[in-house]
Coordinates of C-alpha atoms in Angstrom, one line a residue:
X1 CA -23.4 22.8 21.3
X2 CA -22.2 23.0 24.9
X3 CA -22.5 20.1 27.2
X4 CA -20.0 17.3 28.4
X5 CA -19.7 14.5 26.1
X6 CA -19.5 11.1 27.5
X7 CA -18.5 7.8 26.0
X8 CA -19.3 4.3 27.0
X9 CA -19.0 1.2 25.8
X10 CA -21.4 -0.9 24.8
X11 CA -21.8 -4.5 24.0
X12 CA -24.4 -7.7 24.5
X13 CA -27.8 -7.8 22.5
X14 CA -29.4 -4.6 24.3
X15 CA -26.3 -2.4 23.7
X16 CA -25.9 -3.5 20.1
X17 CA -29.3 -2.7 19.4
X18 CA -28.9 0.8 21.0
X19 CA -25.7 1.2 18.6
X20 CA -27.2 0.0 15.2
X21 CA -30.7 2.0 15.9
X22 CA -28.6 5.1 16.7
X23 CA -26.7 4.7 13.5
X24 CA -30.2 4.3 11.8
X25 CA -31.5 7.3 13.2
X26 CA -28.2 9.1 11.8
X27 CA -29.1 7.8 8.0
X28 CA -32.7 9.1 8.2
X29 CA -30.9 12.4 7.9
X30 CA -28.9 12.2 5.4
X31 CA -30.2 13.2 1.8
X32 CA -30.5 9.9 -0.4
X33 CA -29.5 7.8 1.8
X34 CA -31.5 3.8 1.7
X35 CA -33.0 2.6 5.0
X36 CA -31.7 -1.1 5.4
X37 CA -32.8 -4.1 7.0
X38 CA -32.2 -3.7 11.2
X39 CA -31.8 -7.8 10.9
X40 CA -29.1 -7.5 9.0
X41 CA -27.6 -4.6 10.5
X42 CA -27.8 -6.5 13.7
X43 CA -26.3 -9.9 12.6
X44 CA -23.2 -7.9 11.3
X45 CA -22.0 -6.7 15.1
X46 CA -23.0 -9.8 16.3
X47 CA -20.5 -12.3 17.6
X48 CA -22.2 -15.4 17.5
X49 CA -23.3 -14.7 13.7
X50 CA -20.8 -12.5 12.0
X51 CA -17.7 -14.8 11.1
X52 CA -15.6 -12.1 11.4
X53 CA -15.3 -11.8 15.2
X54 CA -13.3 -15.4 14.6
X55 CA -10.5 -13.1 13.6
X56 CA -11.1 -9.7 15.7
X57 CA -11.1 -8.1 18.3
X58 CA -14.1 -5.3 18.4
X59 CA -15.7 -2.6 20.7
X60 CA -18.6 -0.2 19.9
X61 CA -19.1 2.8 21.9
X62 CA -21.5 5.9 22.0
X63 CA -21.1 9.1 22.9
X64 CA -23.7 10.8 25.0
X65 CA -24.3 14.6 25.4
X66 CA -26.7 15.9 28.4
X67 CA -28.3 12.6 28.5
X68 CA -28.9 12.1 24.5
X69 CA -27.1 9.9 22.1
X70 CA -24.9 12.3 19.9
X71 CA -22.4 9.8 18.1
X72 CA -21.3 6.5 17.7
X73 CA -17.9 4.7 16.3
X74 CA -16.3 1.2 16.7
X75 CA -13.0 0.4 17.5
X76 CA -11.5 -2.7 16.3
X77 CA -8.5 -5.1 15.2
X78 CA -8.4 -7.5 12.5
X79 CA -6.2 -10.0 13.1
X80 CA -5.5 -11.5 9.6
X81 CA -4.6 -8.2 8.5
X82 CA -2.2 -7.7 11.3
X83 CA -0.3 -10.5 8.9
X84 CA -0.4 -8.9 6.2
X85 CA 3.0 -6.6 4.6
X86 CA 2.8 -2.9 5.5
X87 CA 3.1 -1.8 1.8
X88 CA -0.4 -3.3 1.3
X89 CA -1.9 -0.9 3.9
X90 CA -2.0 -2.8 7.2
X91 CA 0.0 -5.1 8.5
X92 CA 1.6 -5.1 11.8
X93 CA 0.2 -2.7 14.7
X94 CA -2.8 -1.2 12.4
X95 CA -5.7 -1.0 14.1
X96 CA -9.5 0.3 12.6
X97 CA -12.3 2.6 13.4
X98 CA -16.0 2.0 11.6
X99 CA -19.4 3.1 12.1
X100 CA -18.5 6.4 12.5
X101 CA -21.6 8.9 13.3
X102 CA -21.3 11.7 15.4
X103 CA -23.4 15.1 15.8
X104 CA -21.0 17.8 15.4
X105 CA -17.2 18.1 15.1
X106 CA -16.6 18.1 18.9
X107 CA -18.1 14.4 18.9
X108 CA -16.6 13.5 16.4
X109 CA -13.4 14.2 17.8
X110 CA -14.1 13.0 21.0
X111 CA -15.1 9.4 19.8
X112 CA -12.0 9.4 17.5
X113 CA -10.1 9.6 20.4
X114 CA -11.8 7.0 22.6
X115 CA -10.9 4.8 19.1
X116 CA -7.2 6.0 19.4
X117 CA -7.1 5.2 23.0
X118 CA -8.7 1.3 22.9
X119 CA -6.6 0.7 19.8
X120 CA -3.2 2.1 21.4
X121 CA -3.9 0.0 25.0
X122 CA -4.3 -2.4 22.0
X123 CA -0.8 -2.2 21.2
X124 CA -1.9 -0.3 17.7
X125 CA 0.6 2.2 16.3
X126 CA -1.7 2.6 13.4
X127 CA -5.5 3.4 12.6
X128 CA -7.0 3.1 9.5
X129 CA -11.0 3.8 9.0
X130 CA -13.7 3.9 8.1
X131 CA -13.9 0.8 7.9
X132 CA -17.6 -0.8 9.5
X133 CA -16.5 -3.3 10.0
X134 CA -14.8 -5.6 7.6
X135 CA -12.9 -4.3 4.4
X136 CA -15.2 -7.1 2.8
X137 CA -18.3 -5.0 4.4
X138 CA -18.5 -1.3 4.2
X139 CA -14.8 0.4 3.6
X140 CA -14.5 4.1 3.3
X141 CA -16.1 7.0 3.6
X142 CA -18.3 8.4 0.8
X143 CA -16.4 12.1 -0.6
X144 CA -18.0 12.1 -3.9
X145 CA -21.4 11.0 -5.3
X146 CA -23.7 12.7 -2.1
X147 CA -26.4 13.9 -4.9
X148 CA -27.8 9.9 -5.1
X149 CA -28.3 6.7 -3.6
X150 CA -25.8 4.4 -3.0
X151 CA -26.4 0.9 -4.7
X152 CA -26.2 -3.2 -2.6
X153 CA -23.5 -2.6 -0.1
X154 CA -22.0 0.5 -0.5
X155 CA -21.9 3.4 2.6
X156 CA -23.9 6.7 2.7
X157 CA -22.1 9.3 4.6
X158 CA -23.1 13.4 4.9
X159 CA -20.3 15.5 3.2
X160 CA -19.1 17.0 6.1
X161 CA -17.5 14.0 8.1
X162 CA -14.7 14.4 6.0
X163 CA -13.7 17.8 7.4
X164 CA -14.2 16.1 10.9
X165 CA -12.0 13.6 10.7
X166 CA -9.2 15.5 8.7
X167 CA -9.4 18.1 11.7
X168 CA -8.6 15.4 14.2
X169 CA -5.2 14.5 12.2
X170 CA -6.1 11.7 9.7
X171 CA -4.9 11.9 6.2
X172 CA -6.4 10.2 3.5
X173 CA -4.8 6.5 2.6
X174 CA -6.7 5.4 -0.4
X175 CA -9.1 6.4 -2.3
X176 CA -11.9 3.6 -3.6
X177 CA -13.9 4.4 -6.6
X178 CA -17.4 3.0 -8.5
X179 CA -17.8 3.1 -12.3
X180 CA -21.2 3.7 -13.9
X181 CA -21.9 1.6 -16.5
X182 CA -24.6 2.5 -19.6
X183 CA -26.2 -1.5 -20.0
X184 CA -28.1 -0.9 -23.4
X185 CA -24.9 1.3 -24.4
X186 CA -22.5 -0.5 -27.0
X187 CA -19.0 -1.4 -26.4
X188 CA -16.6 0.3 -29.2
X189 CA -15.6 -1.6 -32.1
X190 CA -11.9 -2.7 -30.3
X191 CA -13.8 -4.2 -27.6
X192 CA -16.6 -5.7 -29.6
X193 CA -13.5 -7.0 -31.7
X194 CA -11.9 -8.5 -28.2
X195 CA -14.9 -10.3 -27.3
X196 CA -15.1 -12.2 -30.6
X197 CA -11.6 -13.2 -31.1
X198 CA -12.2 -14.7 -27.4
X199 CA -15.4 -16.5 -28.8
X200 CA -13.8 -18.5 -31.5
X201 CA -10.9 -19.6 -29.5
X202 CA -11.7 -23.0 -28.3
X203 CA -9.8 -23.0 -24.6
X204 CA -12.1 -20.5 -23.4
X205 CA -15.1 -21.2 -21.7
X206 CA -17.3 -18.5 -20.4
X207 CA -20.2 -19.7 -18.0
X208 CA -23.2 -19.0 -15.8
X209 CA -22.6 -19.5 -12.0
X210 CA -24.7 -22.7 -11.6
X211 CA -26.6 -22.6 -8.1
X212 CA -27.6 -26.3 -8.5
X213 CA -23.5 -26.5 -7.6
X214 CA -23.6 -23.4 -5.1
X215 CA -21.2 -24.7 -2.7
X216 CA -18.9 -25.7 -5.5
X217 CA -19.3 -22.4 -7.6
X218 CA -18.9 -20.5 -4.0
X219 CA -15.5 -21.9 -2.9
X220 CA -14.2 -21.4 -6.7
X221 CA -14.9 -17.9 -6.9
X222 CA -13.5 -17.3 -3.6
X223 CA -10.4 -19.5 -4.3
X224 CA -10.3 -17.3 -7.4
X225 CA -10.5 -13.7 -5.3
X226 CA -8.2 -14.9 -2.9
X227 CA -5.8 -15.7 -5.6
X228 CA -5.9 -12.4 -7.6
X229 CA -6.8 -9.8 -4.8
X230 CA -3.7 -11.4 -2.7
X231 CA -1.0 -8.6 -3.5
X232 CA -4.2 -5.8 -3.1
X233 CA -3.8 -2.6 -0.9
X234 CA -5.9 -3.7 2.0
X235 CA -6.3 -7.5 0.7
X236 CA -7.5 -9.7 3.6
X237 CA -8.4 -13.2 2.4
X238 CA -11.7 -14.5 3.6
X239 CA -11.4 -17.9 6.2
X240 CA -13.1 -21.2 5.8
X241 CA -16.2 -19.3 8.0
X242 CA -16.5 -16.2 6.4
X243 CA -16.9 -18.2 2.8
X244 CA -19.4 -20.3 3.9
X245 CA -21.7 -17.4 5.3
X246 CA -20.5 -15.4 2.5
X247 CA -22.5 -18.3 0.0
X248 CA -25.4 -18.6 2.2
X249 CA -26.0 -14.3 2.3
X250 CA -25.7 -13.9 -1.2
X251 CA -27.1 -17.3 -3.1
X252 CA -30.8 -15.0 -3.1
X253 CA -29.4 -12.5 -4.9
X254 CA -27.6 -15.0 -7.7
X255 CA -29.3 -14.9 -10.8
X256 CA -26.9 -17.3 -13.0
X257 CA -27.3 -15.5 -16.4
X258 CA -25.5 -12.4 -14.6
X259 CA -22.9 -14.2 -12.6
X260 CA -19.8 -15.7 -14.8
X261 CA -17.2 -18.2 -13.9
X262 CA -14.6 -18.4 -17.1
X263 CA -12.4 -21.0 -17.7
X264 CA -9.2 -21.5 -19.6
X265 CA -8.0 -25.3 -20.5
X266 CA -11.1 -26.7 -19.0
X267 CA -10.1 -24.7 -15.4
X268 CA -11.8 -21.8 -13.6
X269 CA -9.4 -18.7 -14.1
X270 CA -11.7 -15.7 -13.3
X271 CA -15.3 -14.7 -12.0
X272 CA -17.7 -12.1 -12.1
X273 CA -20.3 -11.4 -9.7
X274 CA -23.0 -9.0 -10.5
X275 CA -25.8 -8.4 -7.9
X276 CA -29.6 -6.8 -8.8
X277 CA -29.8 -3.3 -6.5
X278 CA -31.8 -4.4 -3.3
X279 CA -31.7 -0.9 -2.7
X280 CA -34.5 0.1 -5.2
X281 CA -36.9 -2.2 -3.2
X282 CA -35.7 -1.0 -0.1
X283 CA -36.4 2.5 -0.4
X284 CA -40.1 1.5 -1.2
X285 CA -40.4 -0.5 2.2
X286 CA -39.1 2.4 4.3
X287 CA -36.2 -0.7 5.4
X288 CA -39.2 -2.9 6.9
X289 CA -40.3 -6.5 6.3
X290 CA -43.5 -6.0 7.9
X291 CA -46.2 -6.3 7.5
X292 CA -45.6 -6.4 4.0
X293 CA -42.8 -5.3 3.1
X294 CA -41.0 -9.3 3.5
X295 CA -43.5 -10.3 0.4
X296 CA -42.2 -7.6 -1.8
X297 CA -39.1 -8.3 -1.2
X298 CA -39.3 -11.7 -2.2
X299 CA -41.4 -11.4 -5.3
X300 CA -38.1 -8.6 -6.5
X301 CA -35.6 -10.9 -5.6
X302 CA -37.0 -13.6 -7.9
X303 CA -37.8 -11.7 -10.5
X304 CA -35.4 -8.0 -10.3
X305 CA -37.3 -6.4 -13.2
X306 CA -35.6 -3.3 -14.1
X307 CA -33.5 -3.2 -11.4
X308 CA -29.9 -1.2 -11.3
X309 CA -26.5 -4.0 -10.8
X310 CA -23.9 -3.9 -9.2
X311 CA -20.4 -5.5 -9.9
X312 CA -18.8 -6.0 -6.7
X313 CA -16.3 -8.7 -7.2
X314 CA -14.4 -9.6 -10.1
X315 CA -11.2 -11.4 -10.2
X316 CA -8.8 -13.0 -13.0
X317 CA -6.0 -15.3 -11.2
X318 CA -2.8 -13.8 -10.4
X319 CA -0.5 -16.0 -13.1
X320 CA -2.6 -14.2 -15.9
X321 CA -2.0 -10.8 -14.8
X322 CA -0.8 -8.2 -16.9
X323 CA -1.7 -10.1 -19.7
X324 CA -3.5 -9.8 -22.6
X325 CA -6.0 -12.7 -21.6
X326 CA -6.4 -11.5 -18.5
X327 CA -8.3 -8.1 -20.0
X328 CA -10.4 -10.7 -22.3
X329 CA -11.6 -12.6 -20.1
X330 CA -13.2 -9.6 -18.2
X331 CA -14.0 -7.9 -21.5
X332 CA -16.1 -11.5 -22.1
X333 CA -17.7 -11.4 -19.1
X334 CA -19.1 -7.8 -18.9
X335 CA -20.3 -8.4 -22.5
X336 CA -22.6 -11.5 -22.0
X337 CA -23.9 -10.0 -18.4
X338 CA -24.5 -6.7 -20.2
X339 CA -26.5 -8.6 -22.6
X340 CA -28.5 -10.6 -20.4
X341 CA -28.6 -7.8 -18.3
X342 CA -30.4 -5.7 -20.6
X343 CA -32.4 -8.4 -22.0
X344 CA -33.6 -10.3 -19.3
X345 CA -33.9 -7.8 -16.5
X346 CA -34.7 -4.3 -18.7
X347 CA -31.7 -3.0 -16.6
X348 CA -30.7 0.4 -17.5
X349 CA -27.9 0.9 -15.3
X350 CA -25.0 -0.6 -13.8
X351 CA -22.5 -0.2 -11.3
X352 CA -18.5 -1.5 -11.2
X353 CA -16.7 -1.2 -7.8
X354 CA -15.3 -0.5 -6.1
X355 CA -11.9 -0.4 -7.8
X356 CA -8.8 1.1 -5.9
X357 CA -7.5 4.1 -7.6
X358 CA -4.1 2.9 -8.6
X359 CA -5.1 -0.5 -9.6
X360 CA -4.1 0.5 -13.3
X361 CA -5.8 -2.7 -15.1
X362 CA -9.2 -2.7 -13.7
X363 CA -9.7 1.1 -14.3
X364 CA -8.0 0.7 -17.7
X365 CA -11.1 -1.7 -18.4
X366 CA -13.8 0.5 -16.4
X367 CA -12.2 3.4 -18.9
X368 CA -12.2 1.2 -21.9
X369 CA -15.7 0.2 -22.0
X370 CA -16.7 3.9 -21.4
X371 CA -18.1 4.2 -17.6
X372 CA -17.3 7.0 -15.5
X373 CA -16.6 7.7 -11.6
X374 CA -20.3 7.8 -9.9
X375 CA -18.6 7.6 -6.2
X376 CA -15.1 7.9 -4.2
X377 CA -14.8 6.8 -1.3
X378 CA -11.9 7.5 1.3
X379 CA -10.0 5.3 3.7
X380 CA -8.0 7.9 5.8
X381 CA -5.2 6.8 8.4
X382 CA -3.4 8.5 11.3
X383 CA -0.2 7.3 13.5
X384 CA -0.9 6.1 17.1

């Protein structure tokens, strides 16, 4: 396409509107890809609501062509993972692009730039992205797993971004991956074996999340995740803010008999979360809550009959790792939810992830309890 491409900036309610209802427009044109809830989309570039602005710096720009929206990307710079060592993929001067949309390749490369530029004025000597806009929220861009529907939040990106943003230098950093996991499948005999061994011994407790305690059971799994994500590529550890609003998102999606807090001596040493796939209700209410689409929504999250899950956190605390318990314990806990899963909600299907490719324990388990790679996802980085 011909045309000069301009870029501004954007920002206050009207312009983040404009930027989340241009990125919505981009999804309605990408094969199997789930309309989501504008609310929510909103709150999530929005200062005042999304904790992480505490602890960033952010700007969102579009690109215009000939007087029509043709892209849009943010620019932006965690702070907390400005802290962090370099050999676990930020650290000092690494800055971050997310939302990335763009019309063509010459967009694209023209609101990389405007990224590079903000992020090097920034003092960045480093981008890493996609990344919209937390590593907690949406990281990487999807590069396998186009022929279906992403599951609870997980990105939806056409194939050919990839190409795009290699041919503007980037280079791919890590790779993030989600397992697919048969529920009303059996575990092999080893496994099966595991899990029993773990039954009879009497200093392991496995439990359901209990949402009477929610506040407890939130800042305990957290505790727990900051503890055995802490030496992750691209760990950042969630703040005092960020947990809190992290609780009050996700306590109407917590269905105890699928959420597990073990416990070893009496003290909580790992979690799993498992969440029911909003997604499947989503794509019958076209993303809208009205006029009717708020009631349906309800009535599914209450009662997530057949629904797909999703794993999205899991953690076992760092003093266990590499151990034999440590594999137990999650062996344990994907039994039982598999069980109720299958039981309780007539789930068919689940999903695990994601799970970064070299982290050797968690995809020895994803491998041992036979899923398989369903999606890849890319973080791609480029010096400054």
């Amino acid at each position: 396409m011909t045309g000069k491409i301009g870029i501004r900036a954007v920002s206050g309610k009207r312009g983040r509107a404009e930027f989340v209802d241009l990125g919505r427009r981009f999804a309605r044109d990408v094969p199997h890809s789930v309309p989501q809830l504008r609310s929510e989309q909103l709150e999530l570039v929005d200062p005042a609501r999304n904790p992480f602005f505490g602890h960033a710096r952010v700007q969102l720009f579009i690109a215009e062509r000939d007087g029509e929206a043709v892209g849009r990307i943010s620019a932006h710079i965690d702070e907390l993972a400005l802290e962090l060592p370099p050999e676990q993929g930020m650290g000092p001067g690494t800055g971050m692009f997310g939302y990335f949309d763009a019309a063509d390749e010459q967009v694209a490369h023209v609101l990389l730039a405007q990224a590079e530029d903000w992020l090097r004025a920034e003092g960045m000597t480093k981008v890493l992205g996609p990344i919209s806009l937390s590593v907690w929220e949406e990281p990487g861009l999807l590069v396998k797993g186009h022929d279906h529907s992403p599951m609870i939040m997980m990105g939806h990106h056409p194939a050919h971004y990839l190409g795009w943003i290699e041919s503007a230098g980037y280079a791919t950093a890590k790779l993030l991956r989600t397992y697919e996991l048969d529920v009303k499948g059996e575990f092999p005999p080893l496994i099966r074996r595991i899990i029993a061994s773990g039954e009879r011994n009497d200093r392991i407790k496995v439990r359901y999340v209990d949402k009477a305690q929610w506040d407890r059971e939130v800042r305990i799994v957290l505790e727990i995740l900051n503890d055995a994500w802490s030496d992750n590529w691209g760990f950042v550890p969630f703040t005092d803010r960020e947990t809190a609003y992290a609780g009050k998102k996700l306590r109407p999606l917590i269905h105890e008999e699928i959420n597990m807090i073990a416990e070893l001596d009496g003290e909580p040493v790992a979690f799993m979360l498992t969440f029911p796939d909003v997604n499947d209700m989503l794509r019958k209410t076209g993303g809208k809550l009205f006029p009717f689409g708020w009631l349906r929504l309800l009535r599914w999250a209450r009662n997530p009959k057949g629904a797909g899950l999703r794993v999205p956190l899991m953690g076992v605390r760092k003093a266990l790792h590499n151990s034999r318990l440590a594999s137990q314990l999650a062996f344990m806990m994907i039994g039982q939810i598999r069980r109720n899963a299958a039981e309780i909600y007539d789930s068919d299907r689940a999903e695990i992830g994601w799970v970064l490719d070299d982290n050797k324990g968690m995809v020895a388990i994803a491998e041992t309890i036979g899923t398989t790679v369903n999606r890849e996802y890319a973080i791609l980085q480029k010096p400054l």
